[in-house]
XYZ file of C-alpha atoms in Angstrom:
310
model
C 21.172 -19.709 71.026
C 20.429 -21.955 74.090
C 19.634 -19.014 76.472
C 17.536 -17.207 73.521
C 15.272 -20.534 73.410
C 14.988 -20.682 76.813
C 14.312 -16.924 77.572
C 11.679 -17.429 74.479
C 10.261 -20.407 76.989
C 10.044 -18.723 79.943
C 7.967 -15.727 78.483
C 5.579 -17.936 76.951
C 4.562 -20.435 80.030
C 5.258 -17.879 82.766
C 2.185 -16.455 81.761
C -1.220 -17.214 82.865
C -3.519 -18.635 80.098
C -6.453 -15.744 79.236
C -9.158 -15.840 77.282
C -11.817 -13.461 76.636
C -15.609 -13.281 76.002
C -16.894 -14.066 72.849
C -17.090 -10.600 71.296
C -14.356 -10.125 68.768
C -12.543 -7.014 67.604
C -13.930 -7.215 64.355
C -17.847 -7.383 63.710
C -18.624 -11.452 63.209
C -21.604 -11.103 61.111
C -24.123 -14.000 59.463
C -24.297 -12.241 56.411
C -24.502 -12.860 53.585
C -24.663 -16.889 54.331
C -28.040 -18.195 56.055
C -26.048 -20.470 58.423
C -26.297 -19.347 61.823
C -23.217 -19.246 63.631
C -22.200 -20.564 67.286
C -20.249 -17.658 69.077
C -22.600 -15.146 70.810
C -22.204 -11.174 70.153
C -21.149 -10.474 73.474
C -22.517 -9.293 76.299
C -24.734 -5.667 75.838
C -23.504 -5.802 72.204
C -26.612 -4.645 69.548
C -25.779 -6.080 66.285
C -27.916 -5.642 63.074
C -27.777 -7.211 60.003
C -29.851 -6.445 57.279
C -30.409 -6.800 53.300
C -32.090 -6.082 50.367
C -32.339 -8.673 47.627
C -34.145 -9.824 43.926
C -35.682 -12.823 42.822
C -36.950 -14.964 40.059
C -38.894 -17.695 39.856
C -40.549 -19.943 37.353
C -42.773 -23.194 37.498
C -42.935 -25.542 34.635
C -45.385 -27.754 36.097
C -47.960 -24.521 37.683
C -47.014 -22.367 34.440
C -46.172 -19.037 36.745
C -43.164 -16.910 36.731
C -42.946 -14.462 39.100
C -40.416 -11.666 40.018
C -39.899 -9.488 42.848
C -37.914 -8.384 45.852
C -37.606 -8.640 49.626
C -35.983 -7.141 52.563
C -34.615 -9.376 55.592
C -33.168 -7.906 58.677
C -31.859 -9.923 61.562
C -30.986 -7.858 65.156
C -29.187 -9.726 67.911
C -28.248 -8.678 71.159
C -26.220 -10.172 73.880
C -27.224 -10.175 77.397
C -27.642 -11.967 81.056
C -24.497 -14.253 79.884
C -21.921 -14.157 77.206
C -23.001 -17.029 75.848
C -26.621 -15.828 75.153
C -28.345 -14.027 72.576
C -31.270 -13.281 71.782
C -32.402 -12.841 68.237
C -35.039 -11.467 65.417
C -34.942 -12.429 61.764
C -37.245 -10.752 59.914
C -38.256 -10.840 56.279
C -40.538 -9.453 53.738
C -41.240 -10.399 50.334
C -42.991 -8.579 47.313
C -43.802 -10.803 44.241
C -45.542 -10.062 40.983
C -46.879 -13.182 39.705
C -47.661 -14.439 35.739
C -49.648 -16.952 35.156
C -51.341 -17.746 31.639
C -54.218 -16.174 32.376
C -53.757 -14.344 35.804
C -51.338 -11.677 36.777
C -51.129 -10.795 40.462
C -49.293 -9.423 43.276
C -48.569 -10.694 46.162
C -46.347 -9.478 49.488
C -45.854 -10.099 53.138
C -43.699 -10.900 55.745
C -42.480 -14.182 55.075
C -40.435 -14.688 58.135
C -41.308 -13.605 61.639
C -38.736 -15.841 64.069
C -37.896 -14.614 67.884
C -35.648 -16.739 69.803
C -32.517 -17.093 71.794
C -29.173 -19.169 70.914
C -26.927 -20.656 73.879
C -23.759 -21.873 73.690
C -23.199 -25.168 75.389
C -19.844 -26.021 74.270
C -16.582 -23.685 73.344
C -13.545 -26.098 72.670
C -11.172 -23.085 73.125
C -11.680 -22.328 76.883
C -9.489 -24.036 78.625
C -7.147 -25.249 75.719
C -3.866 -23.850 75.407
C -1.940 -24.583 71.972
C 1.455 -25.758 72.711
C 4.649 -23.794 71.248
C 7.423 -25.717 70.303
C 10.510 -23.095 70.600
C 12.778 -26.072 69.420
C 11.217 -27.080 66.223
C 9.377 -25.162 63.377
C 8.434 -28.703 61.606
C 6.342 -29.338 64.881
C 4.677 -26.586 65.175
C 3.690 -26.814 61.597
C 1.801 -29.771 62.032
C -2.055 -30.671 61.538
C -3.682 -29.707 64.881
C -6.359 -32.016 65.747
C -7.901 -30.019 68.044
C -9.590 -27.715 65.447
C -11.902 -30.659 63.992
C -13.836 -30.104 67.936
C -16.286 -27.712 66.754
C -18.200 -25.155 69.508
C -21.449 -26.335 69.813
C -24.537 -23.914 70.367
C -28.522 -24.697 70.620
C -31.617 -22.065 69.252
C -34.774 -21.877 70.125
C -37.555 -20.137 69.370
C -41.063 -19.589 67.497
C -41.987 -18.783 64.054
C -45.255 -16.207 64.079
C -47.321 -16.343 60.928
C -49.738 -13.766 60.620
C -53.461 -14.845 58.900
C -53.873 -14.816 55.217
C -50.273 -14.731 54.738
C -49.499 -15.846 50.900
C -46.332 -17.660 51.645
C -47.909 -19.575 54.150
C -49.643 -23.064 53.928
C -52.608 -22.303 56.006
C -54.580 -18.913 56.429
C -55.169 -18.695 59.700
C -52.861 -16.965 62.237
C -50.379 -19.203 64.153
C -47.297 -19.672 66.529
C -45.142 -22.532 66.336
C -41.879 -23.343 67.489
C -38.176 -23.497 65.734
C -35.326 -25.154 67.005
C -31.841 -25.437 65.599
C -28.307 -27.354 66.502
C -25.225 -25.402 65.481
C -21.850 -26.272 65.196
C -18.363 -24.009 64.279
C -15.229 -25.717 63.338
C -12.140 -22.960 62.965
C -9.693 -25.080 60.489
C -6.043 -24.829 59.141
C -4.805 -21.411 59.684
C -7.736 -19.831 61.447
C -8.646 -18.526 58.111
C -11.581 -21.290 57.095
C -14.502 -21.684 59.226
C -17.249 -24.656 58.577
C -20.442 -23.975 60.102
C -23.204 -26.246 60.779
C -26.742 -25.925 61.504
C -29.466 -28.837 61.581
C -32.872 -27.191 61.519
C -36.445 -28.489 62.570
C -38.795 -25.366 61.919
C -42.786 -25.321 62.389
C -42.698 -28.028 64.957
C -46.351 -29.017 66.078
C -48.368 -27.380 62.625
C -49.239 -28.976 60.124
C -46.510 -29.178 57.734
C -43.139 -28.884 59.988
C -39.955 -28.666 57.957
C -36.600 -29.989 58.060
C -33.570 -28.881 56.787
C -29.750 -28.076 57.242
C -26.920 -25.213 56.274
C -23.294 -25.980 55.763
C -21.651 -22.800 55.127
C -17.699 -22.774 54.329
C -15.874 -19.501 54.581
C -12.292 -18.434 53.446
C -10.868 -15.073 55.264
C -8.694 -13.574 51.831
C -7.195 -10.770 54.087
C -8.207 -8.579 56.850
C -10.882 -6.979 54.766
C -12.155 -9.411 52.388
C -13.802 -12.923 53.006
C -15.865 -15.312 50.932
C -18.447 -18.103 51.078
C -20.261 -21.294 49.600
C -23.196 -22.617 51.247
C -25.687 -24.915 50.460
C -28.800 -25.520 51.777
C -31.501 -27.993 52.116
C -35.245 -28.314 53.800
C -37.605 -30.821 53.384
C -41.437 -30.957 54.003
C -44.976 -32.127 53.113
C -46.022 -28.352 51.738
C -42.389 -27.364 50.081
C -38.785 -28.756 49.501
C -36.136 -27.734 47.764
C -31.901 -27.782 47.822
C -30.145 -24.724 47.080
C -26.535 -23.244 46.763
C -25.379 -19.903 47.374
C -22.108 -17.912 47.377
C -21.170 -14.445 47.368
C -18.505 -12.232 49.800
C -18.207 -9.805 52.475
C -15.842 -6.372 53.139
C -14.877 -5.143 56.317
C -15.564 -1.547 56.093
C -14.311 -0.669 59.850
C -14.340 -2.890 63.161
C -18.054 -2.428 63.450
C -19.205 -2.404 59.661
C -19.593 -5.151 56.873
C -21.268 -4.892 53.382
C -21.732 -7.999 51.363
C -23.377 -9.339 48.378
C -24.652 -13.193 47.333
C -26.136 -14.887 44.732
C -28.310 -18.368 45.293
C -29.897 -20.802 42.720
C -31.011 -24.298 42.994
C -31.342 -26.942 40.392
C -34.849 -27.530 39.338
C -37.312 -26.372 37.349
C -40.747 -26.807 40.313
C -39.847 -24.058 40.894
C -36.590 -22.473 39.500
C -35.349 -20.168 41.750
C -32.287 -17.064 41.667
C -31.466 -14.667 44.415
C -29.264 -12.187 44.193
C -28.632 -9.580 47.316
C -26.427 -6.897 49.026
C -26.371 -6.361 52.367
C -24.863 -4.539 55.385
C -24.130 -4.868 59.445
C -23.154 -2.746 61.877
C -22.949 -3.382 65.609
C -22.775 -0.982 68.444
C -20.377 -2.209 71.401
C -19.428 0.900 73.162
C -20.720 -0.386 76.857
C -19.233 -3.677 76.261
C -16.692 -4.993 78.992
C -14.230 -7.818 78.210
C -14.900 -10.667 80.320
C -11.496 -12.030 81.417
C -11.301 -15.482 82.799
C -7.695 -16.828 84.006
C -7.241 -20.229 83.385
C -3.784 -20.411 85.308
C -3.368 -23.871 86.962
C -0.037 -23.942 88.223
C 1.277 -26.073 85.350
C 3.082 -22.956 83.838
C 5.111 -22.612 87.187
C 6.246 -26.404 86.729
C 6.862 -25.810 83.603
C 9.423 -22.454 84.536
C 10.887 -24.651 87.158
C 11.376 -27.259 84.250
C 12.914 -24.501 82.289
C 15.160 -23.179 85.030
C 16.891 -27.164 85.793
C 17.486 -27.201 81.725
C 19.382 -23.663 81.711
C 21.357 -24.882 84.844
C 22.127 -28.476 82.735
């Protein structure tokens, strides 16, 4: 049993610690959550996500209710680094609104954001989680590593086109978006908790404020699901809302999904419900390989060799 341990040992620490770029053998969509999350694409990897989705909405203080539907699309591509990507979220909204006395229509898009996200910090280059060939009990233990999330900045500008419905001011405008993201893998590699604070229409006249925490549970190697809630606060519009739905791994490059939202007041009620898809093309991607050997794992085989001799 001795030289079985010790074999076990020298397999694992003979070899030199790898790690790869951040593109993933499965697709690592945003969908159907509107958190955005830390890890890059990957280098020349295309990746869209896109939806379709209903909503409802009623006012008891205005006296509206209005009904409708959008379509939001958001395509990301990696380039220059492996830890860039560059980004467009897109959305457009239709909404026939009741009033009293007044029924109209309204529609537009209600999201035009370009912008890039970096990632600044990855707490998994470099670390190395240590195998205890001795003891099962210790390798069982709560690894505190895991509550180090990766850390990742966007930014980027929201364009509003003139006479835009959804908008507080008619005139045509540019204004910037900026966002702080964080990713914490926990337990079992299953949950992931991501973060994003959010300061949106900096320099106009009604900049907003908000934040996503999204929590999601991987079930199996084809199903996952998420909670979310979400919160933005400003002079023109605020509001909290919670959302939750799942996702299916079709193939390595496909996901469909489907959420539902609602938030808890009546100025305006509001309830989403969507499906959605992604798909991501990675056929000229190259896996970035970076060897992290140090020389520790040949102290630790001469380590290994003086116990076999003992």
């Amino acid at each position: 049993m001795n030289l079985f341990k010790t074999a076990l040992l020298l397999a694992f620490i003979s070899n030199p610690i790898v790690q790869y770029g951040q593109h993933t053998d499965e697709i690592n969509s945003n969908r159907p959550g509107k958190s955005m999350s830390a890890f890059a694409v990957g280098k020349t990897v295309f990746q869209v996500e896109t939806g379709v989705y209903g909503i409802q909405e009623s006012h008891d203080l205005l006296n509206f209710d209005a009904n409708g539907f959008g379509v939001d699309m958001s395509v990301r591509y990696g380039a220059v680094h492996e830890k860039l990507e560059f980004i467009a979220d897109l959305q457009y909204q239709y909404e026939n609104v009741i009033t009293r006395t007044v029924e109209t229509n309204k529609s537009a898009l209600k999201q035009t954001v370009l912008g890039a996200k970096y990632l600044i910090y990855d707490p998994f280059k470099g670390y190395e989680k240590k195998i205890n060939v001795y003891s099962w009990k210790a390798n069982r233990r709560f690894n505190w590593h895991q509550l180090i999330p990766a850390v990742s900045v966007f930014a980027g500008a929201n364009f509003t086109f003139s006479n835009n419905p959804y908008h507080f001011s008619p005139n045509a405008s540019i204004s910037p978006k900026a966002m702080l993201i964080t990713q914490n893998h926990l337990g079992d590699g299953r949950w992931v908790f991501v973060t994003n604070i959010i300061a949106d229409y900096i320099m106009s006249d009604f900049p907003s404020y908000g934040y996503v925490l999204t929590l999601t549970r991987g079930f199996n190697q084809k199903w996952s699901g998420f909670v979310e809630n979400q919160g933005f606060k400003s002079d023109f519009y605020s509001d909290a809302i919670v959302r939750g739905g799942a996702a299916y791994l079709i193939n390595k490059s496909m996901q469909i999904d489907a959420s539902i939202s609602t938030n808890f007041k009546t100025t305006p009620s509001i309830l989403f419900g969507g499906i959605g898809f992604s798909w991501r093309y990675d056929a000229t991607y190259k896996d970035v390989i970076i060897n992290l050997d140090n020389g520790d794992s040949k102290k630790a085989v001469r380590r290994a060799k003086k116990t076999k001799k003992g």
